PDB file of C-alpha atoms in Angstrom:
ATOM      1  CA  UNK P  11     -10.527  13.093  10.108  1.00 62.00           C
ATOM      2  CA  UNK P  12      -8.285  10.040   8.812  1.00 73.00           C
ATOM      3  CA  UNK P  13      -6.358  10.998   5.738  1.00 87.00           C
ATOM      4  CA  UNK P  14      -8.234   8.760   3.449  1.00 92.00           C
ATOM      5  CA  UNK P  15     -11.562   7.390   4.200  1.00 93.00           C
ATOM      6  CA  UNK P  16     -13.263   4.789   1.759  1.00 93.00           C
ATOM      7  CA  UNK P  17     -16.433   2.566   2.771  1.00 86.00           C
ATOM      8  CA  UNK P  18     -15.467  -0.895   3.426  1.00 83.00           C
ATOM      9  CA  UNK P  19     -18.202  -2.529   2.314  1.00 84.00           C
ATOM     10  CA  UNK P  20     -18.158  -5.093   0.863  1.00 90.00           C
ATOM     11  CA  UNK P  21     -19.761  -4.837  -1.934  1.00 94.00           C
ATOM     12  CA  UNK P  22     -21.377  -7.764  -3.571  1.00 95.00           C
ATOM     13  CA  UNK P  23     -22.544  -7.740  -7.113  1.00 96.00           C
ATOM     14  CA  UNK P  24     -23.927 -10.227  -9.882  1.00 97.00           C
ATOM     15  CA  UNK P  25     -21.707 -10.593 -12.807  1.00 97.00           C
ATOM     16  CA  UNK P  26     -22.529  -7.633 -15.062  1.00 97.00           C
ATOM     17  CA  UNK P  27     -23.282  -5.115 -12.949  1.00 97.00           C
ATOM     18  CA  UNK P  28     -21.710  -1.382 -12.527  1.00 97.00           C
ATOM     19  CA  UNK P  29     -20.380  -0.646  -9.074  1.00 97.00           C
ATOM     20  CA  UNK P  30     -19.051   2.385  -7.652  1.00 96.00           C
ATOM     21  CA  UNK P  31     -16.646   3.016  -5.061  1.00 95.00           C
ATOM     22  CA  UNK P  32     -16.216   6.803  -3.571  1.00 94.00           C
ATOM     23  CA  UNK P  33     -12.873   7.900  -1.352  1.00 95.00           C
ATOM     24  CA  UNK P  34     -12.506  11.325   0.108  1.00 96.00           C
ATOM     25  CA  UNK P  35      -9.233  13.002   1.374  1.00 94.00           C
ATOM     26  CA  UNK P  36      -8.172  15.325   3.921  1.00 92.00           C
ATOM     27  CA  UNK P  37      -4.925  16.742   2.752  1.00 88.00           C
ATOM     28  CA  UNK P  38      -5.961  19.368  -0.254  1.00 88.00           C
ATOM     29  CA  UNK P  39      -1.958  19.677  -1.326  1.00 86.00           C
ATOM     30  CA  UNK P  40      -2.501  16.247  -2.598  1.00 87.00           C
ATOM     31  CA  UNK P  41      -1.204  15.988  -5.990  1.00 85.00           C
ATOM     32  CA  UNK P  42      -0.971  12.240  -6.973  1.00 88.00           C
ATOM     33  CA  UNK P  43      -4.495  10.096  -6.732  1.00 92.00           C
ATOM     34  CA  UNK P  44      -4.426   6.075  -7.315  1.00 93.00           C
ATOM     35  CA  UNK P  45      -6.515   3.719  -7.436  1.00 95.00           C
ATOM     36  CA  UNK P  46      -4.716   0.253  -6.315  1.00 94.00           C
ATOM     37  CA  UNK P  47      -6.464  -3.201  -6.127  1.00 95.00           C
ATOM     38  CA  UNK P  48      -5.582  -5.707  -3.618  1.00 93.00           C
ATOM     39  CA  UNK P  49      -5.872  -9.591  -3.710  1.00 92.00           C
ATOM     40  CA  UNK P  50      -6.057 -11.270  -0.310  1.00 86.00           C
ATOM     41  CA  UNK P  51      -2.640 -11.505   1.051  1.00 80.00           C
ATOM     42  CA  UNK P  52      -0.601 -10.255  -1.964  1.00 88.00           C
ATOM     43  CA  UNK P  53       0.621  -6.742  -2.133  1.00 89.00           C
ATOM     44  CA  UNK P  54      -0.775  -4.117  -3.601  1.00 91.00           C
ATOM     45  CA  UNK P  55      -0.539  -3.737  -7.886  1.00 91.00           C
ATOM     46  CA  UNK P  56      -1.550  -0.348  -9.177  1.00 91.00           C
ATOM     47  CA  UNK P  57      -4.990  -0.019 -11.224  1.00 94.00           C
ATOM     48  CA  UNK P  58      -4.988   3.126 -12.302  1.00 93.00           C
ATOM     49  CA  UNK P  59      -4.107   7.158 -11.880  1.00 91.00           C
ATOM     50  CA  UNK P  60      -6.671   9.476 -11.688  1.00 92.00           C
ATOM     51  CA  UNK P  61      -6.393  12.393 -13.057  1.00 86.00           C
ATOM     52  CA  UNK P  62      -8.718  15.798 -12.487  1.00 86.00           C
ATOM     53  CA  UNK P  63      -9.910  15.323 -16.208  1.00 87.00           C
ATOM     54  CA  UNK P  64     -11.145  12.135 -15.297  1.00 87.00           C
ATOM     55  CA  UNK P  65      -9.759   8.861 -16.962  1.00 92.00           C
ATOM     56  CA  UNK P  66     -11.026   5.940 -18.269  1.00 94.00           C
ATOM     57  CA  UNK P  67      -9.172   2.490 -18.783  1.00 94.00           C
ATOM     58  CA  UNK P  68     -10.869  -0.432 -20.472  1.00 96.00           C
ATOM     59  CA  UNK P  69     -14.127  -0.551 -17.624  1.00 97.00           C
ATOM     60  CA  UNK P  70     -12.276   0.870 -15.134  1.00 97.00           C
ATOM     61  CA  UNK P  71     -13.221   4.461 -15.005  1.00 97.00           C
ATOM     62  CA  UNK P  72     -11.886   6.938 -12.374  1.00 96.00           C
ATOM     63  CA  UNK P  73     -12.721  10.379 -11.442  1.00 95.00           C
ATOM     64  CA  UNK P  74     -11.389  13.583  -9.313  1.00 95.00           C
ATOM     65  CA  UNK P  75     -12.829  16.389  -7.551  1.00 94.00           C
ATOM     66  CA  UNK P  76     -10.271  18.380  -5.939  1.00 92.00           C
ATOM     67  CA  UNK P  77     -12.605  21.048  -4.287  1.00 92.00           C
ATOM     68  CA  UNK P  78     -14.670  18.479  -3.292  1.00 93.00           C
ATOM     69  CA  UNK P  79     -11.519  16.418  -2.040  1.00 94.00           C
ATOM     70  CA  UNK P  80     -13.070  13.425  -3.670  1.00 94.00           C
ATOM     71  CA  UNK P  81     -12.043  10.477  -5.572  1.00 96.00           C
ATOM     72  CA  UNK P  82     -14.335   7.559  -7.027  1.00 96.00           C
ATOM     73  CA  UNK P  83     -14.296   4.649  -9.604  1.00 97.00           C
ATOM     74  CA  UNK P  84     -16.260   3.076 -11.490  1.00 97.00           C
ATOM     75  CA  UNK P  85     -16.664  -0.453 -12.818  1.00 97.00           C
ATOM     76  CA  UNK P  86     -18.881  -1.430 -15.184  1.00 98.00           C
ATOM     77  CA  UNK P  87     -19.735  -5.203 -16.414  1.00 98.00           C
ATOM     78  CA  UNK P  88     -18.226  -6.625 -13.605  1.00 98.00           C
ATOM     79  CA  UNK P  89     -16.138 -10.049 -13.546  1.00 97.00           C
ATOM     80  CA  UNK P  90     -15.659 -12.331 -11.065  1.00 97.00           C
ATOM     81  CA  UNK P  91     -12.095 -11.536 -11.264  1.00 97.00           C
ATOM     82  CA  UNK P  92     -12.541  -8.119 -10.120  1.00 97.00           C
ATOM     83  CA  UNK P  93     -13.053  -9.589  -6.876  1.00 96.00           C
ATOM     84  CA  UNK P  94     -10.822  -8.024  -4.664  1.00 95.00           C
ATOM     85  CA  UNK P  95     -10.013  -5.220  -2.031  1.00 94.00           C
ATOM     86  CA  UNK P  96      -9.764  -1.676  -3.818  1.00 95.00           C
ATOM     87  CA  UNK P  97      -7.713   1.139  -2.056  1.00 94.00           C
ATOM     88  CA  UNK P  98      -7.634   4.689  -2.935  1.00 94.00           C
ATOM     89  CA  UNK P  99      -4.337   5.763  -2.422  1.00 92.00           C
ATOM     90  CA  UNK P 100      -3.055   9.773  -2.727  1.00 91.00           C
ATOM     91  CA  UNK P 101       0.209  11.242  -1.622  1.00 85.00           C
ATOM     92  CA  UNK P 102       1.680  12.604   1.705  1.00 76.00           C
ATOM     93  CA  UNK P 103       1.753  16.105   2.702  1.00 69.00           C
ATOM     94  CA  UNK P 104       5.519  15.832   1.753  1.00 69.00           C
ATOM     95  CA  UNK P 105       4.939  14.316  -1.521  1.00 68.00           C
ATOM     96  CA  UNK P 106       6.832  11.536  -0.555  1.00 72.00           C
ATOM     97  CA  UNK P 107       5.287   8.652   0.233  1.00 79.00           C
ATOM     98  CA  UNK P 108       1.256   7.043  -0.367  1.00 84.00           C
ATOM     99  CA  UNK P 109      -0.930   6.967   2.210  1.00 87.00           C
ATOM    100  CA  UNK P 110      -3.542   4.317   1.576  1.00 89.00           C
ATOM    101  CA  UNK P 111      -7.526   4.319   1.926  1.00 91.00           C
ATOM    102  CA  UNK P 112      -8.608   1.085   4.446  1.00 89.00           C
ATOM    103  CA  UNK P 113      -9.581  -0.087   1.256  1.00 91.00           C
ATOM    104  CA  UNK P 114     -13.375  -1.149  -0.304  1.00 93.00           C
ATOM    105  CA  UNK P 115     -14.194  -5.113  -0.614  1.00 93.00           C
ATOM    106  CA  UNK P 116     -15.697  -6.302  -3.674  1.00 95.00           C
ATOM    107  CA  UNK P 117     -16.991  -9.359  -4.046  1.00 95.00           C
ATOM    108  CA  UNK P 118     -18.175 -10.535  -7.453  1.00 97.00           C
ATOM    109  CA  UNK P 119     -20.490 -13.671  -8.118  1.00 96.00           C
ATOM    110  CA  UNK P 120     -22.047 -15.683 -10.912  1.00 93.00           C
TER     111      UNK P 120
ATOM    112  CA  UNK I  14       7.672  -2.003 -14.720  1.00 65.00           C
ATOM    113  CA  UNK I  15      10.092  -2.153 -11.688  1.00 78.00           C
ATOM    114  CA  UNK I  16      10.743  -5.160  -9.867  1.00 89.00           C
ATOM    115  CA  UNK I  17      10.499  -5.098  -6.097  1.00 93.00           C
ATOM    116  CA  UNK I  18      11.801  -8.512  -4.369  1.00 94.00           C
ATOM    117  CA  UNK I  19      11.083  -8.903  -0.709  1.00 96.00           C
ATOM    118  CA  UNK I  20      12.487 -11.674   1.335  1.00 96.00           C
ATOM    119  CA  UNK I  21      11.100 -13.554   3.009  1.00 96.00           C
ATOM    120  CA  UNK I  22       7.813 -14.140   2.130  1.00 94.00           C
ATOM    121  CA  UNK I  23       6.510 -15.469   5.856  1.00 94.00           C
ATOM    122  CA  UNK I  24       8.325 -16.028   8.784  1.00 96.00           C
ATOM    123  CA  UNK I  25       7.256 -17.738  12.234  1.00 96.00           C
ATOM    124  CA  UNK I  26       9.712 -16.754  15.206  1.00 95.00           C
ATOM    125  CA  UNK I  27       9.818 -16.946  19.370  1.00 96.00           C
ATOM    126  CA  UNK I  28       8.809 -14.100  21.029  1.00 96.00           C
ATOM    127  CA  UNK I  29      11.779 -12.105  22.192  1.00 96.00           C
ATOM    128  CA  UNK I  30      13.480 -13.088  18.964  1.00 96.00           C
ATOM    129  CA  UNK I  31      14.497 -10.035  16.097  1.00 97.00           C
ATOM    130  CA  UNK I  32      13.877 -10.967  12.153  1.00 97.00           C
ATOM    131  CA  UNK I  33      15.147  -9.435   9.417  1.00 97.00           C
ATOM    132  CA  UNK I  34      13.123  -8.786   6.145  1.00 97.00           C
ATOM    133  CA  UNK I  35      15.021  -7.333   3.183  1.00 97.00           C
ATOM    134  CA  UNK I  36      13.483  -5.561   0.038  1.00 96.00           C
ATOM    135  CA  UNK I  37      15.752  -4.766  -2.900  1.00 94.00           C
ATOM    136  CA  UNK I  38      14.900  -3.271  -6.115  1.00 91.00           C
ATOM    137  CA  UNK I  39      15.548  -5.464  -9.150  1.00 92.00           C
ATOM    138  CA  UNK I  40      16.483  -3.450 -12.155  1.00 87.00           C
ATOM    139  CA  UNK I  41      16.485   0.308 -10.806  1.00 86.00           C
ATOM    140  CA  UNK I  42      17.830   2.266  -7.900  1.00 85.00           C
ATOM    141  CA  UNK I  43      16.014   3.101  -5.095  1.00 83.00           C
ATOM    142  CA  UNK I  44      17.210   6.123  -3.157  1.00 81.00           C
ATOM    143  CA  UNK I  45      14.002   6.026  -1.268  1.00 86.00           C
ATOM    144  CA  UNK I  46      12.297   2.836  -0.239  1.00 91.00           C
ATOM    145  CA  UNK I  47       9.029   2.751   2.061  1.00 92.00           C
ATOM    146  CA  UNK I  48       8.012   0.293   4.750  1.00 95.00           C
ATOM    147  CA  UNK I  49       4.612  -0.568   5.739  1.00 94.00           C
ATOM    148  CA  UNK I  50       2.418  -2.662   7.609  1.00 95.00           C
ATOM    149  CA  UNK I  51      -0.920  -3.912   7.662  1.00 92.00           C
ATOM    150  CA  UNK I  52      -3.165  -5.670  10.200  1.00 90.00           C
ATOM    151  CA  UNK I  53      -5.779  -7.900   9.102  1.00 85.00           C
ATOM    152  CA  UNK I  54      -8.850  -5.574   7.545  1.00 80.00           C
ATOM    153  CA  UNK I  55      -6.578  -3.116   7.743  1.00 84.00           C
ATOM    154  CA  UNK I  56      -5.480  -0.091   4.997  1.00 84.00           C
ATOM    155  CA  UNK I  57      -1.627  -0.142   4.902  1.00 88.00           C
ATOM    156  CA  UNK I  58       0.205   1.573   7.226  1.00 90.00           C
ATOM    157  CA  UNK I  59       3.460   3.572   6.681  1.00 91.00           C
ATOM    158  CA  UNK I  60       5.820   2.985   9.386  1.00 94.00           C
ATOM    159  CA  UNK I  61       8.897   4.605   8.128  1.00 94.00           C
ATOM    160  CA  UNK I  62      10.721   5.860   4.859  1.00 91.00           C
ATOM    161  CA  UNK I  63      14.073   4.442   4.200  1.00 89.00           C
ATOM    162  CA  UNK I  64      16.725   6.249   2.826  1.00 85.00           C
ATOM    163  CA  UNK I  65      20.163   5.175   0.899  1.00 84.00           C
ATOM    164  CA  UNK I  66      23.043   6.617   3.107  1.00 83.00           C
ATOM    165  CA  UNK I  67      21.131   8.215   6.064  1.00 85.00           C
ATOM    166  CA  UNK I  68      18.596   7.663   8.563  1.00 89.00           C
ATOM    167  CA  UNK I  69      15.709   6.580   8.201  1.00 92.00           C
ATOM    168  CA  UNK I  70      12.126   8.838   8.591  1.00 92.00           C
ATOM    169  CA  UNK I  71       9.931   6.670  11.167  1.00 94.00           C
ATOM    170  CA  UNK I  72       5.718   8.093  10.985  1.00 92.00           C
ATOM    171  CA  UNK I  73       4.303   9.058  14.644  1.00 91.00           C
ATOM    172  CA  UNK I  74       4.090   6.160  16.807  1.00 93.00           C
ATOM    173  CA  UNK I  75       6.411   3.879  14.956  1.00 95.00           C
ATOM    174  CA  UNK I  76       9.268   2.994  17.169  1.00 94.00           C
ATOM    175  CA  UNK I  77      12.969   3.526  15.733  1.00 93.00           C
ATOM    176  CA  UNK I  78      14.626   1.241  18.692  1.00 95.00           C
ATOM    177  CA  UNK I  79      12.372  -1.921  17.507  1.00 96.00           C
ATOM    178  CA  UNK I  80      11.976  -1.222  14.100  1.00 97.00           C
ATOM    179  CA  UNK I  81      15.902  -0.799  12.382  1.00 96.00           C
ATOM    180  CA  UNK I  82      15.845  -0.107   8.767  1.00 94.00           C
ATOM    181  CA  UNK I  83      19.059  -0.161   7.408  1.00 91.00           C
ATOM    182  CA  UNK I  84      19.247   1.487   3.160  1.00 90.00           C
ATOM    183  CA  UNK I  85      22.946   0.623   2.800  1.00 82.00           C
ATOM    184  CA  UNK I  86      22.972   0.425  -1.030  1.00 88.00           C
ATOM    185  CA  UNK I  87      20.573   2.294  -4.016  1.00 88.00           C
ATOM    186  CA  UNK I  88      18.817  -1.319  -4.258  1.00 91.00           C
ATOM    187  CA  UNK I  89      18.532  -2.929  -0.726  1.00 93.00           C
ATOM    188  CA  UNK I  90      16.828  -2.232   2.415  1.00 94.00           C
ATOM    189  CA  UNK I  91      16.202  -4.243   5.673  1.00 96.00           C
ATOM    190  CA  UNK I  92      13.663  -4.182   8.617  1.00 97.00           C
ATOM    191  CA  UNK I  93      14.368  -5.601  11.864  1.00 97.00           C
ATOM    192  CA  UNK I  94      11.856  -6.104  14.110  1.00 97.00           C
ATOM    193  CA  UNK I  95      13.878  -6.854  17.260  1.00 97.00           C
ATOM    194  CA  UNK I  96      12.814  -8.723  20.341  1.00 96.00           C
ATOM    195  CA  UNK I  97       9.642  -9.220  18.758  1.00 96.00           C
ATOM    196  CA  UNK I  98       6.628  -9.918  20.406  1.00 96.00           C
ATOM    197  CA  UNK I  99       2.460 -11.185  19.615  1.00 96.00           C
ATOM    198  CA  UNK I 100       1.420  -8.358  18.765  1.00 95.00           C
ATOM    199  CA  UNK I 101       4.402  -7.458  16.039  1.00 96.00           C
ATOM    200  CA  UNK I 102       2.408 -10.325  13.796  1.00 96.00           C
ATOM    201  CA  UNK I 103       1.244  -8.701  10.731  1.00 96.00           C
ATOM    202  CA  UNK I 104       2.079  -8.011   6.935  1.00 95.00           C
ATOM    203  CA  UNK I 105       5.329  -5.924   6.172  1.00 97.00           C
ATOM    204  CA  UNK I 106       5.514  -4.517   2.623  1.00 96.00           C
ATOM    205  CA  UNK I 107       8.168  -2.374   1.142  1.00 95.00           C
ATOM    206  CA  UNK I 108       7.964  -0.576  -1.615  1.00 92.00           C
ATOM    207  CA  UNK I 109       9.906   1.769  -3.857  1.00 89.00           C
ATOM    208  CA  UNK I 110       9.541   4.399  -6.556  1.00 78.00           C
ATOM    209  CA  UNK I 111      11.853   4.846  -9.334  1.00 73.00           C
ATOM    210  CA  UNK I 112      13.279   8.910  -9.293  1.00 67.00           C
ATOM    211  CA  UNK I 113      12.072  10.546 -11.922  1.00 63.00           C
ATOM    212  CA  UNK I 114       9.312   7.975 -12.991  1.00 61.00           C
ATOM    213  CA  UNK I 115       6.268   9.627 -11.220  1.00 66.00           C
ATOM    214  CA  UNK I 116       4.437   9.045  -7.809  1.00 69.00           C
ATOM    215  CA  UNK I 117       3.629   5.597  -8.662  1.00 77.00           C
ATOM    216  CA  UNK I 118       4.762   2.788  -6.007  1.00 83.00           C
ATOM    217  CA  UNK I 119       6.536  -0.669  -6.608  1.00 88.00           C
ATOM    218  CA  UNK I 120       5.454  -3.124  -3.962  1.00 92.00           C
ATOM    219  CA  UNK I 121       7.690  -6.079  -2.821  1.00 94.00           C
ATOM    220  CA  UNK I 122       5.634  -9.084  -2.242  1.00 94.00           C
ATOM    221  CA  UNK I 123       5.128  -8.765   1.322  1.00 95.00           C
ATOM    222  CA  UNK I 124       6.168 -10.455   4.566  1.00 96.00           C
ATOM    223  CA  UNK I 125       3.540 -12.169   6.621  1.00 95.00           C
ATOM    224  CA  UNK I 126       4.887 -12.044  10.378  1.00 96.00           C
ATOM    225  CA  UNK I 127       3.475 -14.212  12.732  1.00 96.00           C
ATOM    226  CA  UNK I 128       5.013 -14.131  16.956  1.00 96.00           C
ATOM    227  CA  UNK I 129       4.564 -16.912  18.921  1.00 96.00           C
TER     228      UNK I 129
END
């Protein structure tokens, strides 16, 4: 089982709609959970933590399960700016370093 | 936030040649800095985890001969790839968190590698 699995997609959605991306993780001593959003060949910028009690920034909102080892987000009113590649990201077994989801594609149009 | 510069930002080179790609941390110390690469459609890959003053910690697979990363100061680190070859083309990112500041990565911009 890969450390961090996430659907690919993409994912292609009308301006305005809600759109949910799910990640799932193999290492339960995980203790950090991200969700990072990549543009096509720029690095990665950081979207959001998520935290167990769930979290919720702007239309971004991100949730946890740890017994379930699961991890999702959730976008709502899309923008054709959100267009991008979104990667779930948690940390190593050591704690050390992030070990990044293949990433989901969205692709938003008008 | 930190400030992650990564230099440079694409290179070309002959196969058989090594290249150099530095990361330094703007306005913090790094005592640890990460490396990572990333094939096309790919999720990032860690290759190693760099250091200040000691070796560095290269993942399974990664090769410590071809890949030298050198974390001689708290705010630079370098990746050779040496005698580089086709299939070495790909995206390099580094990346750094600051101690004591949480889990949460700075990236460099990245390096886009291309062999010929």
């Amino acid at each position: 089982r890969k450390e961090v699995e996430q659907d690919p997609g993409p994912f292609n959605v009308p301006e305005g709609a809600t759109v949910a991306f799910n990640c799932t993780y193999s290492n339960s001593a995980s203790q950090s959970f991200f969700w990072y959003r990549q543009d096509c060949r720029k690095e990665p910028k950081l979207l959001m933590s998520v935290y167990s009690s769930g979290n919720e920034d702007g239309r971004f909102t991100a949730q946890l399960n740890r017994a379930s080892q699961y991890i999702s987000l959730l976008i709502r009113d899309s923008k054709l700016s959100d267009s991008a590649t979104y990667l779930c990201v948690v940390n190593n077994q050591a704690g050390t370093a992030l070990i990044f989801g293949k990433g989901t594609t969205l692709s938003v149009s008008s | 936030g930190a400030v992650v510069s990564q230099h440079p930002s694409w290179v070309i080179c002959k196969s058989g040649t090594s290249v150099k790609i530095e990361c330094r941390s703007l306005d913090f110390q790094a005592t640890t800095m990460f490396w990572y690469r990333q094939f096309p459609k790919q999720s990032l890959m860690l290759m190693a985890t760099s250091n200040e003053g000691s070796k560095a910690t290269y993942e399974q697979g990664v090769e410590k001969d071809k890949f030298l990363i050198n974390h001689a100061s708290l705010t630079l680190s370098t990746l050779t790839v040496t005698s580089a070859h086709p299939e070495d083309s790909s995206f390099y990112i580094c990346s750094a968190s600051l101690v004591g500041g949480g889990p949460e990565a700075f990236f460099g911009q990245g390096t886009r590698l291309t062999v010929v």
